[in-house]
Amino acid sequence: MNELGRVLDVVVIGGGQAGLAIAWHLQQHGLDYLILDEQTSPGGNWRNYYESLQLFSPAEYSALPGRAFPGNPKGYPLRDEVVQYLEKYAAEFQLPFQGGTGVVAVVQKDKTFEVRAANGSTFAARAVVAASGGFSRPYMPDVPGLKSFSGTCLHSSAYRTPEAFAGQRVVVVGAANSAVQIAYELANVAQVVLATREKIRLFPQRILGLDFHTWLKFTRLEHTRWLSDQSTPVLDTGKYRKALDTGRLQRKAMFQQVLPDGVVWPDGTIHQTDALIFATGFRPNLAFLPQLPVADRQGRVLQQDGVADQVPGLYFVGLPKQRNFASATLRGVGTDAGYLMPQLLRHLERVGSTETPVQRSRNPASGLQGKRASHRRQSS
Ligand SMILES: Cc1cc2nc3c(=O)[nH]c(=O)nc-3n(C[C@H](O)[C@H](O)[C@H](O)COP(=O)(O)OP(=O)(O)OC[C@H]3O[C@@H](n4cnc5c(N)ncnc54)[C@H](O)[C@@H]3O)c2cc1C
């Protein structure tokens, strides 16, 4: 049974920054849409990241469309400030968010989609935007012997604070921002080695007094694909370089094997350790699209700039490197969402709602405002 008794223009799956950014654009165009999320409030997975997380981009480059990030524009907001910003963003723009609604399947039916939720409700829509996050499925490499390890073994997504590791020997795996941030703060209370496949690529956070992100803007490099083809640099104010140079933080080439109480480095030496923390990245979570041709055998999403290759009416926002290096960041996601709009509007006109979305937004008799109010009632 269709929960709303009507066909929506768009269902957005996921109410993190990506879902909110596309919702803002849908709202500007007066579309009839709904954000579904398994979590109870908007903001996505920011609230689940480690406590000390601080944005690598300054506030002035970390905003979604239509609302500046509050506070010092040159400052680097903390995790909880991001959560607050996103919650307020959804509330202020009255974006129709229905929490507690995990989507389990999206099925194409003629010109519409049927979106099925775990709680049994279904929704019909002419288009679907998957904004379910590129960083929600933790990835850990398959290292020989890992299962035999008797100490603490976790992915960085489960790491919260350093206190639990006080006085321990810890190996942190990974060469990107999370690995270095976590290893650095752990080094205050524990003996830490960073194990990386490649050298850590430290890049100055500020150059000639300006933030790295300002340079990306001035040079227009942020709009190129070239940048997204490079490995992610670790932005450094100088503290990581110093910690590595002084040995406060050690870096070693990735271990080859795990033993019950340690790891074996490439030269054969054994390093005893109490804990292994894998900051080895994530994969997109698109498990709710199994019946649609959206990924190849290697799991790569079949899309171009956010438009699904083989499923008309299906779009993505927030995939890593979807259009450029900033696609899965606060900074880039709003632009990517806006880029999709002309194509999404054309699709809606093609599949024929009785009025075009633009006509409907000009016609108060269509009752769109009333529909919005009814979404809000359901989500509260
Ligand atoms: C450790 C870490 C540090 C980061 N640091 C930065 C940073 O400094 N600056 C920056 O700009 N970016 C950073 N990012 C990248 C990115 O901005 C965040 O990951 C951000 O949370 C991505 O937002 P999102 O909306 O795409 O996805 P998410 O925040 O993951 O939100 C996805 C939403 O979709 C929902 N969802 C998923 N599946 C379903 C389903 N089947 N049905 C219903 N709902 C569903 C989830 O509940 C969630 O609310 C970082 C990422 C990580 C992992």
GROMACS .gro file of N, CA and C in nm, residues 9 15 22 26 52 58 76 92 109 150-151 160 163 190 200 216 223 230 235 250 254 281 285 304 307 359 375 380:
model
   84
    9ASP      N    1   0.697   1.336  -0.663
    9ASP     CA    2   0.795   1.361  -0.769
    9ASP      C    3   0.924   1.285  -0.738
   15GLY      N    4   1.915   1.136   0.478
   15GLY     CA    5   1.899   1.277   0.518
   15GLY      C    6   2.024   1.333   0.582
   22ILE      N    7   2.027   1.811  -0.178
   22ILE     CA    8   1.938   1.791  -0.293
   22ILE      C    9   1.796   1.835  -0.254
   26LEU      N   10   1.534   2.071  -0.455
   26LEU     CA   11   1.399   2.024  -0.490
   26LEU      C   12   1.296   2.125  -0.439
   52SER      N   13   3.657   1.375   1.849
   52SER     CA   14   3.747   1.490   1.831
   52SER      C   15   3.750   1.538   1.686
   58PRO      N   16   3.775   2.501   0.624
   58PRO     CA   17   3.722   2.605   0.712
   58PRO      C   18   3.572   2.624   0.694
   76TYR      N   19   3.780   2.598   1.191
   76TYR     CA   20   3.755   2.462   1.145
   76TYR      C   21   3.653   2.398   1.241
   92GLU      N   22   1.514   2.480   0.956
   92GLU     CA   23   1.489   2.616   0.906
   92GLU      C   24   1.423   2.616   0.768
  109LYS      N   25   0.866   0.038  -1.153
  109LYS     CA   26   0.737  -0.011  -1.199
  109LYS      C   27   0.689   0.083  -1.308
  150SER      N   28   4.417  -1.165   1.894
  150SER     CA   29   4.341  -1.176   2.018
  150SER      C   30   4.320  -1.042   2.088
  151GLY      N   31   4.386  -0.936   2.037
  151GLY     CA   32   4.369  -0.805   2.099
  151GLY      C   33   4.244  -0.735   2.046
  160ARG      N   34   3.610   0.606   1.906
  160ARG     CA   35   3.548   0.728   1.958
  160ARG      C   36   3.649   0.821   2.024
  163GLU      N   37   4.099   0.747   2.527
  163GLU     CA   38   4.114   0.698   2.666
  163GLU      C   39   4.115   0.545   2.676
  190ALA      N   40   4.922   0.658   2.423
  190ALA     CA   41   4.960   0.520   2.388
  190ALA      C   42   5.086   0.520   2.302
  200ILE      N   43   5.289   0.865   0.355
  200ILE     CA   44   5.181   0.960   0.390
  200ILE      C   45   5.207   1.090   0.313
  216LEU      N   46   4.246   2.618  -0.385
  216LEU     CA   47   4.172   2.536  -0.482
  216LEU      C   48   4.070   2.620  -0.557
  223HIS      N   49   3.735   2.234  -0.958
  223HIS     CA   50   3.634   2.189  -1.055
  223HIS      C   51   3.688   2.081  -1.148
  230GLN      N   52   4.405   1.211  -0.786
  230GLN     CA   53   4.522   1.202  -0.697
  230GLN      C   54   4.480   1.132  -0.567
  235LEU      N   55   4.587   1.698   0.525
  235LEU     CA   56   4.613   1.840   0.547
  235LEU      C   57   4.676   1.859   0.684
  250GLN      N   58   5.538   0.699   1.486
  250GLN     CA   59   5.622   0.623   1.392
  250GLN      C   60   5.542   0.580   1.272
  254MET      N   61   5.327  -0.117   0.556
  254MET     CA   62   5.219  -0.206   0.601
  254MET      C   63   5.269  -0.347   0.637
  281GLY      N   64   3.906   0.320   0.517
  281GLY     CA   65   3.806   0.370   0.424
  281GLY      C   66   3.672   0.298   0.429
  285ASN      N   67   2.695   0.259   0.038
  285ASN     CA   68   2.595   0.163   0.083
  285ASN      C   69   2.472   0.174  -0.007
  304GLN      N   70   2.718   0.868  -1.414
  304GLN     CA   71   2.799   0.976  -1.470
  304GLN      C   72   2.755   1.105  -1.404
  307VAL      N   73   2.416   1.083  -1.243
  307VAL     CA   74   2.301   1.030  -1.316
  307VAL      C   75   2.327   0.881  -1.343
  359GLN      N   76   0.524   2.449  -1.363
  359GLN     CA   77   0.384   2.496  -1.361
  359GLN      C   78   0.324   2.474  -1.222
  375HIS      N   79   0.377   1.590   0.526
  375HIS     CA   80   0.502   1.516   0.549
  375HIS      C   81   0.557   1.548   0.687
  380SER      N   82   0.722   1.405   1.253
  380SER     CA   83   0.747   1.456   1.388
  380SER      C   84   0.716   1.350   1.491
   0.00000   0.00000   0.00000
